[in-house]
Amino acid sequence: GSPLLTGAALPPYSAEAAEAYAWRRFGPSHAHHMRIMQEITEVLGESYAPRRVIDLGCGPGSGLVAAAQIWPGSVRELVGVDTSAAMRGAADVLLAPDEEAQLVLEAGKDDAPSVRLEQSLDNVCSNAAKSTPGFDLAIISSTLSELGSDIERAAAVQSLWSSLEDGGVLIVQEHGGAIGTHFPTVCPQNHFSLGLPQLCQ
C-alpha cells in the first residue's frame, strides 16, 4: 500500500531538515491553503462548517493551521498524518499555542480544537472508535509527487475521499508549471474538490 496509508518509510527528514523546511515553506504553504479555503467559503457559503479536518502528508502543519483560522467557530479536531517523525515534531511545535496564542489554539480556551499527529492513515483509522464520524475536510498538498507510482497516488486520494462525510471537501494541491499540472481540477460530485476527478467516481 501507499506509504502514507501504512506508515512505510519515505525518504527520511532529519530534525534539522524538517526545521529548515518549516522555516522556508510554512509561510508560502500556509498562504496557498488560506487562498484555497477562502475560495471554498465563497463557493459553499456559511452552510459549510467543517468540524473534523485531516491533512495527509501534513509536514509542519500549515494546512491544519489554515483550516483552524478559516473556520474558527466550527473546527474541533485537527488530524495530521506524516510518515516523518521529524515533520510530526515540527508540526507539534507549530500547532501548539505560543505565548500570544497567535497560531491555532488559544491557551486556556475550552473549545480549542484538539490536535492529533499520526504516522499513517491506517493509524488514524485503527485508533478511532467505530462511532467516530468521518472527516468534513481532507487535504493532500505537495505530497502526491513524493509517492513512487500512480497506484500509490490513487490509493492515497481514494482513501481520503472515502474518509469524507457527505458534503465533505477534498483539497488536492500540487505544484504546477506555466501550464499547470497534468491533473484535471474539478470533481463533479456532491463533494467540492480540487483535483483528480477520475479517482472520485
PDB file of C-alpha atoms in Angstrom:
ATOM      1  CA  GLY A   1       0.000   0.000   0.000  1.00  0.00           C
ATOM      2  CA  SER A   2       0.892   3.657  -0.127  1.00  0.00           C
ATOM      3  CA  PRO A   3       3.473   4.755   2.468  1.00  0.00           C
ATOM      4  CA  LEU A   4       1.033   7.465   3.546  1.00  0.00           C
ATOM      5  CA  LEU A   5      -1.540   4.812   4.346  1.00  0.00           C
ATOM      6  CA  THR A   6       0.724   2.304   6.075  1.00  0.00           C
ATOM      7  CA  GLY A   7       3.495   4.449   7.519  1.00  0.00           C
ATOM      8  CA  ALA A   8       6.160   2.781   5.368  1.00  0.00           C
ATOM      9  CA  ALA A   9       9.344   4.784   5.069  1.00  0.00           C
ATOM     10  CA  LEU A  10       9.603   7.620   2.591  1.00  0.00           C
ATOM     11  CA  PRO A  11      12.965   9.377   2.200  1.00  0.00           C
ATOM     12  CA  PRO A  12      13.632  10.492   5.790  1.00  0.00           C
ATOM     13  CA  TYR A  13      13.860  14.058   7.031  1.00  0.00           C
ATOM     14  CA  SER A  14      16.365  14.757   9.776  1.00  0.00           C
ATOM     15  CA  ALA A  15      15.278  17.077  12.568  1.00  0.00           C
ATOM     16  CA  GLU A  16      17.451  19.780  11.011  1.00  0.00           C
ATOM     17  CA  ALA A  17      15.962  19.247   7.546  1.00  0.00           C
ATOM     18  CA  ALA A  18      12.413  19.369   8.926  1.00  0.00           C
ATOM     19  CA  GLU A  19      13.198  22.594  10.776  1.00  0.00           C
ATOM     20  CA  ALA A  20      14.691  24.138   7.644  1.00  0.00           C
ATOM     21  CA  TYR A  21      11.672  23.026   5.593  1.00  0.00           C
ATOM     22  CA  ALA A  22       9.309  24.545   8.139  1.00  0.00           C
ATOM     23  CA  TRP A  23      11.159  27.865   8.177  1.00  0.00           C
ATOM     24  CA  ARG A  24      11.249  28.072   4.372  1.00  0.00           C
ATOM     25  CA  ARG A  25       7.925  26.542   3.349  1.00  0.00           C
ATOM     26  CA  PHE A  26       5.439  27.089   6.196  1.00  0.00           C
ATOM     27  CA  GLY A  27       4.604  30.684   5.215  1.00  0.00           C
ATOM     28  CA  PRO A  28       4.085  30.152   1.463  1.00  0.00           C
ATOM     29  CA  SER A  29       2.240  26.876   2.033  1.00  0.00           C
ATOM     30  CA  HIS A  30       0.002  28.490   4.635  1.00  0.00           C
ATOM     31  CA  ALA A  31      -0.811  31.293   2.191  1.00  0.00           C
ATOM     32  CA  HIS A  32      -1.758  28.782  -0.528  1.00  0.00           C
ATOM     33  CA  HIS A  33      -4.026  26.905   1.853  1.00  0.00           C
ATOM     34  CA  MET A  34      -5.669  30.100   3.049  1.00  0.00           C
ATOM     35  CA  ARG A  35      -6.453  31.136  -0.524  1.00  0.00           C
ATOM     36  CA  ILE A  36      -7.949  27.770  -1.444  1.00  0.00           C
ATOM     37  CA  MET A  37     -10.011  27.599   1.741  1.00  0.00           C
ATOM     38  CA  GLN A  38     -11.255  31.138   1.295  1.00  0.00           C
ATOM     39  CA  GLU A  39     -12.438  30.160  -2.193  1.00  0.00           C
ATOM     40  CA  ILE A  40     -14.260  27.206  -0.652  1.00  0.00           C
ATOM     41  CA  THR A  41     -16.083  29.509   1.756  1.00  0.00           C
ATOM     42  CA  GLU A  42     -17.086  31.709  -1.166  1.00  0.00           C
ATOM     43  CA  VAL A  43     -18.458  28.742  -3.132  1.00  0.00           C
ATOM     44  CA  LEU A  44     -20.159  26.838  -0.314  1.00  0.00           C
ATOM     45  CA  GLY A  45     -21.068  29.725   1.976  1.00  0.00           C
ATOM     46  CA  GLU A  46     -21.867  29.581   5.662  1.00  0.00           C
ATOM     47  CA  SER A  47     -23.570  26.199   5.346  1.00  0.00           C
ATOM     48  CA  TYR A  48     -20.135  24.564   5.152  1.00  0.00           C
ATOM     49  CA  ALA A  49     -18.644  24.464   8.649  1.00  0.00           C
ATOM     50  CA  PRO A  50     -16.117  21.618   8.968  1.00  0.00           C
ATOM     51  CA  ARG A  51     -15.604  20.051  12.383  1.00  0.00           C
ATOM     52  CA  ARG A  52     -13.048  17.308  11.640  1.00  0.00           C
ATOM     53  CA  VAL A  53     -10.041  18.054   9.420  1.00  0.00           C
ATOM     54  CA  ILE A  54      -7.344  15.670   8.189  1.00  0.00           C
ATOM     55  CA  ASP A  55      -4.155  16.528   6.296  1.00  0.00           C
ATOM     56  CA  LEU A  56      -2.372  13.573   4.699  1.00  0.00           C
ATOM     57  CA  GLY A  57       1.315  14.413   4.341  1.00  0.00           C
ATOM     58  CA  CYS A  58       0.832  17.372   6.661  1.00  0.00           C
ATOM     59  CA  GLY A  59       4.506  18.319   7.000  1.00  0.00           C
ATOM     60  CA  PRO A  60       4.814  21.085   9.614  1.00  0.00           C
ATOM     61  CA  GLY A  61       1.044  21.612   9.680  1.00  0.00           C
ATOM     62  CA  SER A  62       0.359  24.679   7.533  1.00  0.00           C
ATOM     63  CA  GLY A  63      -2.888  23.248   6.130  1.00  0.00           C
ATOM     64  CA  LEU A  64      -4.217  22.455   9.592  1.00  0.00           C
ATOM     65  CA  VAL A  65      -3.357  25.937  10.847  1.00  0.00           C
ATOM     66  CA  ALA A  66      -5.163  27.482   7.873  1.00  0.00           C
ATOM     67  CA  ALA A  67      -8.299  25.387   8.426  1.00  0.00           C
ATOM     68  CA  ALA A  68      -8.471  26.379  12.090  1.00  0.00           C
ATOM     69  CA  GLN A  69      -8.082  30.038  11.122  1.00  0.00           C
ATOM     70  CA  ILE A  70     -10.637  30.000   8.285  1.00  0.00           C
ATOM     71  CA  TRP A  71     -13.274  28.123  10.331  1.00  0.00           C
ATOM     72  CA  PRO A  72     -12.511  29.002  13.985  1.00  0.00           C
ATOM     73  CA  GLY A  73     -16.112  28.599  15.044  1.00  0.00           C
ATOM     74  CA  SER A  74     -16.543  25.038  13.824  1.00  0.00           C
ATOM     75  CA  VAL A  75     -13.233  23.137  13.666  1.00  0.00           C
ATOM     76  CA  ARG A  76     -12.959  20.832  16.666  1.00  0.00           C
ATOM     77  CA  GLU A  77     -10.374  18.241  15.608  1.00  0.00           C
ATOM     78  CA  LEU A  78      -7.204  18.534  13.533  1.00  0.00           C
ATOM     79  CA  VAL A  79      -5.517  15.317  12.414  1.00  0.00           C
ATOM     80  CA  GLY A  80      -2.135  15.471  10.730  1.00  0.00           C
ATOM     81  CA  VAL A  81      -0.566  12.435   9.064  1.00  0.00           C
ATOM     82  CA  ASP A  82       3.094  12.299   8.080  1.00  0.00           C
ATOM     83  CA  THR A  83       5.492   9.366   7.834  1.00  0.00           C
ATOM     84  CA  SER A  84       8.353  11.577   9.030  1.00  0.00           C
ATOM     85  CA  ALA A  85       8.806  11.744  12.788  1.00  0.00           C
ATOM     86  CA  ALA A  86      10.816  14.937  12.323  1.00  0.00           C
ATOM     87  CA  MET A  87       7.968  16.577  10.394  1.00  0.00           C
ATOM     88  CA  ARG A  88       5.466  15.493  13.039  1.00  0.00           C
ATOM     89  CA  GLY A  89       7.763  17.043  15.622  1.00  0.00           C
ATOM     90  CA  ALA A  90       7.823  20.324  13.707  1.00  0.00           C
ATOM     91  CA  ALA A  91       4.031  20.254  13.393  1.00  0.00           C
ATOM     92  CA  ASP A  92       3.689  19.559  17.106  1.00  0.00           C
ATOM     93  CA  VAL A  93       5.646  22.735  17.853  1.00  0.00           C
ATOM     94  CA  LEU A  94       3.898  24.904  15.269  1.00  0.00           C
ATOM     95  CA  LEU A  95       0.391  23.737  16.174  1.00  0.00           C
ATOM     96  CA  ALA A  96       0.917  24.475  19.854  1.00  0.00           C
ATOM     97  CA  PRO A  97      -0.118  27.928  21.091  1.00  0.00           C
ATOM     98  CA  ASP A  98       2.666  30.424  21.600  1.00  0.00           C
ATOM     99  CA  GLU A  99       2.606  32.894  24.477  1.00  0.00           C
ATOM    100  CA  GLU A 100       0.354  35.202  22.498  1.00  0.00           C
ATOM    101  CA  ALA A 101      -1.774  32.339  21.091  1.00  0.00           C
ATOM    102  CA  GLN A 102      -1.138  33.545  17.562  1.00  0.00           C
ATOM    103  CA  LEU A 103      -1.472  30.247  15.722  1.00  0.00           C
ATOM    104  CA  VAL A 104      -4.252  27.730  16.226  1.00  0.00           C
ATOM    105  CA  LEU A 105      -5.067  27.227  19.843  1.00  0.00           C
ATOM    106  CA  GLU A 106      -5.894  29.902  22.341  1.00  0.00           C
ATOM    107  CA  ALA A 107      -4.249  28.970  25.609  1.00  0.00           C
ATOM    108  CA  GLY A 108      -6.846  28.029  28.196  1.00  0.00           C
ATOM    109  CA  LYS A 109      -9.731  28.130  25.744  1.00  0.00           C
ATOM    110  CA  ASP A 110     -12.068  25.217  26.397  1.00  0.00           C
ATOM    111  CA  ASP A 111     -13.360  24.911  22.823  1.00  0.00           C
ATOM    112  CA  ALA A 112      -9.961  24.994  21.098  1.00  0.00           C
ATOM    113  CA  PRO A 113      -9.595  22.178  18.542  1.00  0.00           C
ATOM    114  CA  SER A 114      -7.769  19.048  19.547  1.00  0.00           C
ATOM    115  CA  VAL A 115      -4.658  18.121  17.584  1.00  0.00           C
ATOM    116  CA  ARG A 116      -3.541  14.580  16.754  1.00  0.00           C
ATOM    117  CA  LEU A 117      -0.473  13.638  14.728  1.00  0.00           C
ATOM    118  CA  GLU A 118      -0.155  10.132  13.286  1.00  0.00           C
ATOM    119  CA  GLN A 119       2.404   8.268  11.162  1.00  0.00           C
ATOM    120  CA  SER A 120      -0.126   6.773   8.757  1.00  0.00           C
ATOM    121  CA  LEU A 121      -3.771   6.839   7.744  1.00  0.00           C
ATOM    122  CA  ASP A 122      -4.009   3.241   8.952  1.00  0.00           C
ATOM    123  CA  ASN A 123      -3.101   4.513  12.423  1.00  0.00           C
ATOM    124  CA  VAL A 124      -5.814   7.160  12.237  1.00  0.00           C
ATOM    125  CA  CYS A 125      -8.419   4.542  11.380  1.00  0.00           C
ATOM    126  CA  SER A 126      -7.253   1.924  13.880  1.00  0.00           C
ATOM    127  CA  ASN A 127      -7.162   4.432  16.752  1.00  0.00           C
ATOM    128  CA  ALA A 128     -10.647   5.800  16.078  1.00  0.00           C
ATOM    129  CA  ALA A 129     -13.773   4.450  17.723  1.00  0.00           C
ATOM    130  CA  LYS A 130     -16.274   2.816  15.394  1.00  0.00           C
ATOM    131  CA  SER A 131     -18.760   5.584  16.185  1.00  0.00           C
ATOM    132  CA  THR A 132     -16.320   8.322  15.131  1.00  0.00           C
ATOM    133  CA  PRO A 133     -17.761  10.298  12.200  1.00  0.00           C
ATOM    134  CA  GLY A 134     -15.827  10.847   9.000  1.00  0.00           C
ATOM    135  CA  PHE A 135     -13.947  13.995   8.140  1.00  0.00           C
ATOM    136  CA  ASP A 136     -15.516  17.163   6.803  1.00  0.00           C
ATOM    137  CA  LEU A 137     -12.322  18.459   5.214  1.00  0.00           C
ATOM    138  CA  ALA A 138      -9.442  16.398   3.838  1.00  0.00           C
ATOM    139  CA  ILE A 139      -6.206  17.864   2.491  1.00  0.00           C
ATOM    140  CA  ILE A 140      -3.354  16.367   0.494  1.00  0.00           C
ATOM    141  CA  SER A 141      -0.892  19.030  -0.538  1.00  0.00           C
ATOM    142  CA  SER A 142       2.502  18.795  -2.264  1.00  0.00           C
ATOM    143  CA  THR A 143       2.558  15.138  -1.273  1.00  0.00           C
ATOM    144  CA  LEU A 144       1.461  13.025  -4.232  1.00  0.00           C
ATOM    145  CA  SER A 145       4.657  13.860  -6.096  1.00  0.00           C
ATOM    146  CA  GLU A 146       6.660  12.196  -3.314  1.00  0.00           C
ATOM    147  CA  LEU A 147       4.956   8.855  -3.891  1.00  0.00           C
ATOM    148  CA  GLY A 148       6.568   6.344  -6.205  1.00  0.00           C
ATOM    149  CA  SER A 149       3.725   5.371  -8.516  1.00  0.00           C
ATOM    150  CA  ASP A 150       0.315   6.337  -9.829  1.00  0.00           C
ATOM    151  CA  ILE A 151      -1.103   3.344  -7.954  1.00  0.00           C
ATOM    152  CA  GLU A 152       0.143   4.772  -4.649  1.00  0.00           C
ATOM    153  CA  ARG A 153      -1.153   8.216  -5.552  1.00  0.00           C
ATOM    154  CA  ALA A 154      -4.574   6.807  -6.459  1.00  0.00           C
ATOM    155  CA  ALA A 155      -4.731   4.826  -3.214  1.00  0.00           C
ATOM    156  CA  ALA A 156      -3.912   7.901  -1.138  1.00  0.00           C
ATOM    157  CA  VAL A 157      -6.544  10.080  -2.806  1.00  0.00           C
ATOM    158  CA  GLN A 158      -9.193   7.361  -2.785  1.00  0.00           C
ATOM    159  CA  SER A 159      -8.628   6.702   0.925  1.00  0.00           C
ATOM    160  CA  LEU A 160      -9.076  10.374   1.731  1.00  0.00           C
ATOM    161  CA  TRP A 161     -12.151  10.566  -0.492  1.00  0.00           C
ATOM    162  CA  SER A 162     -13.653   7.581   1.300  1.00  0.00           C
ATOM    163  CA  SER A 163     -12.976   9.143   4.703  1.00  0.00           C
ATOM    164  CA  LEU A 164     -15.251  12.134   3.992  1.00  0.00           C
ATOM    165  CA  GLU A 165     -18.706  12.671   5.342  1.00  0.00           C
ATOM    166  CA  ASP A 166     -21.430  13.552   2.820  1.00  0.00           C
ATOM    167  CA  GLY A 167     -20.863  17.131   1.771  1.00  0.00           C
ATOM    168  CA  GLY A 168     -17.213  16.956   2.766  1.00  0.00           C
ATOM    169  CA  VAL A 169     -14.445  18.679   0.848  1.00  0.00           C
ATOM    170  CA  LEU A 170     -11.259  17.181  -0.555  1.00  0.00           C
ATOM    171  CA  ILE A 171      -8.421  19.550  -1.413  1.00  0.00           C
ATOM    172  CA  VAL A 172      -5.699  18.168  -3.691  1.00  0.00           C
ATOM    173  CA  GLN A 173      -2.896  20.652  -4.230  1.00  0.00           C
ATOM    174  CA  GLU A 174       0.276  20.026  -6.217  1.00  0.00           C
ATOM    175  CA  HIS A 175       2.889  22.295  -7.720  1.00  0.00           C
ATOM    176  CA  GLY A 176       2.480  23.022 -11.415  1.00  0.00           C
ATOM    177  CA  GLY A 177       4.377  24.847 -14.106  1.00  0.00           C
ATOM    178  CA  ALA A 178       3.276  27.541 -16.542  1.00  0.00           C
ATOM    179  CA  ILE A 179       0.578  25.227 -17.932  1.00  0.00           C
ATOM    180  CA  GLY A 180      -0.407  23.771 -14.555  1.00  0.00           C
ATOM    181  CA  THR A 181      -0.222  20.124 -13.554  1.00  0.00           C
ATOM    182  CA  HIS A 182      -1.275  17.157 -15.659  1.00  0.00           C
ATOM    183  CA  PHE A 183      -4.228  16.509 -13.337  1.00  0.00           C
ATOM    184  CA  PRO A 184      -7.751  17.871 -14.029  1.00  0.00           C
ATOM    185  CA  THR A 185      -9.019  20.378 -11.490  1.00  0.00           C
ATOM    186  CA  VAL A 186     -12.742  19.908 -10.875  1.00  0.00           C
ATOM    187  CA  CYS A 187     -14.562  16.982  -9.335  1.00  0.00           C
ATOM    188  CA  PRO A 188     -18.232  16.840 -10.433  1.00  0.00           C
ATOM    189  CA  GLN A 189     -19.791  15.161  -7.415  1.00  0.00           C
ATOM    190  CA  ASN A 190     -21.600  16.161  -4.249  1.00  0.00           C
ATOM    191  CA  HIS A 191     -18.199  16.997  -2.755  1.00  0.00           C
ATOM    192  CA  PHE A 192     -16.401  20.178  -3.758  1.00  0.00           C
ATOM    193  CA  SER A 193     -12.943  19.017  -4.713  1.00  0.00           C
ATOM    194  CA  LEU A 194      -9.820  20.353  -6.350  1.00  0.00           C
ATOM    195  CA  GLY A 195      -8.099  17.752  -8.489  1.00  0.00           C
ATOM    196  CA  LEU A 196      -8.098  14.142  -9.671  1.00  0.00           C
ATOM    197  CA  PRO A 197     -11.795  13.706 -10.508  1.00  0.00           C
ATOM    198  CA  GLN A 198     -11.162  10.362 -12.186  1.00  0.00           C
ATOM    199  CA  LEU A 199     -10.401   8.980  -8.714  1.00  0.00           C
ATOM    200  CA  CYS A 200     -13.656  10.305  -7.250  1.00  0.00           C
ATOM    201  CA  GLN A 201     -16.012   8.075  -9.181  1.00  0.00           C
TER     202      GLN A 201
END
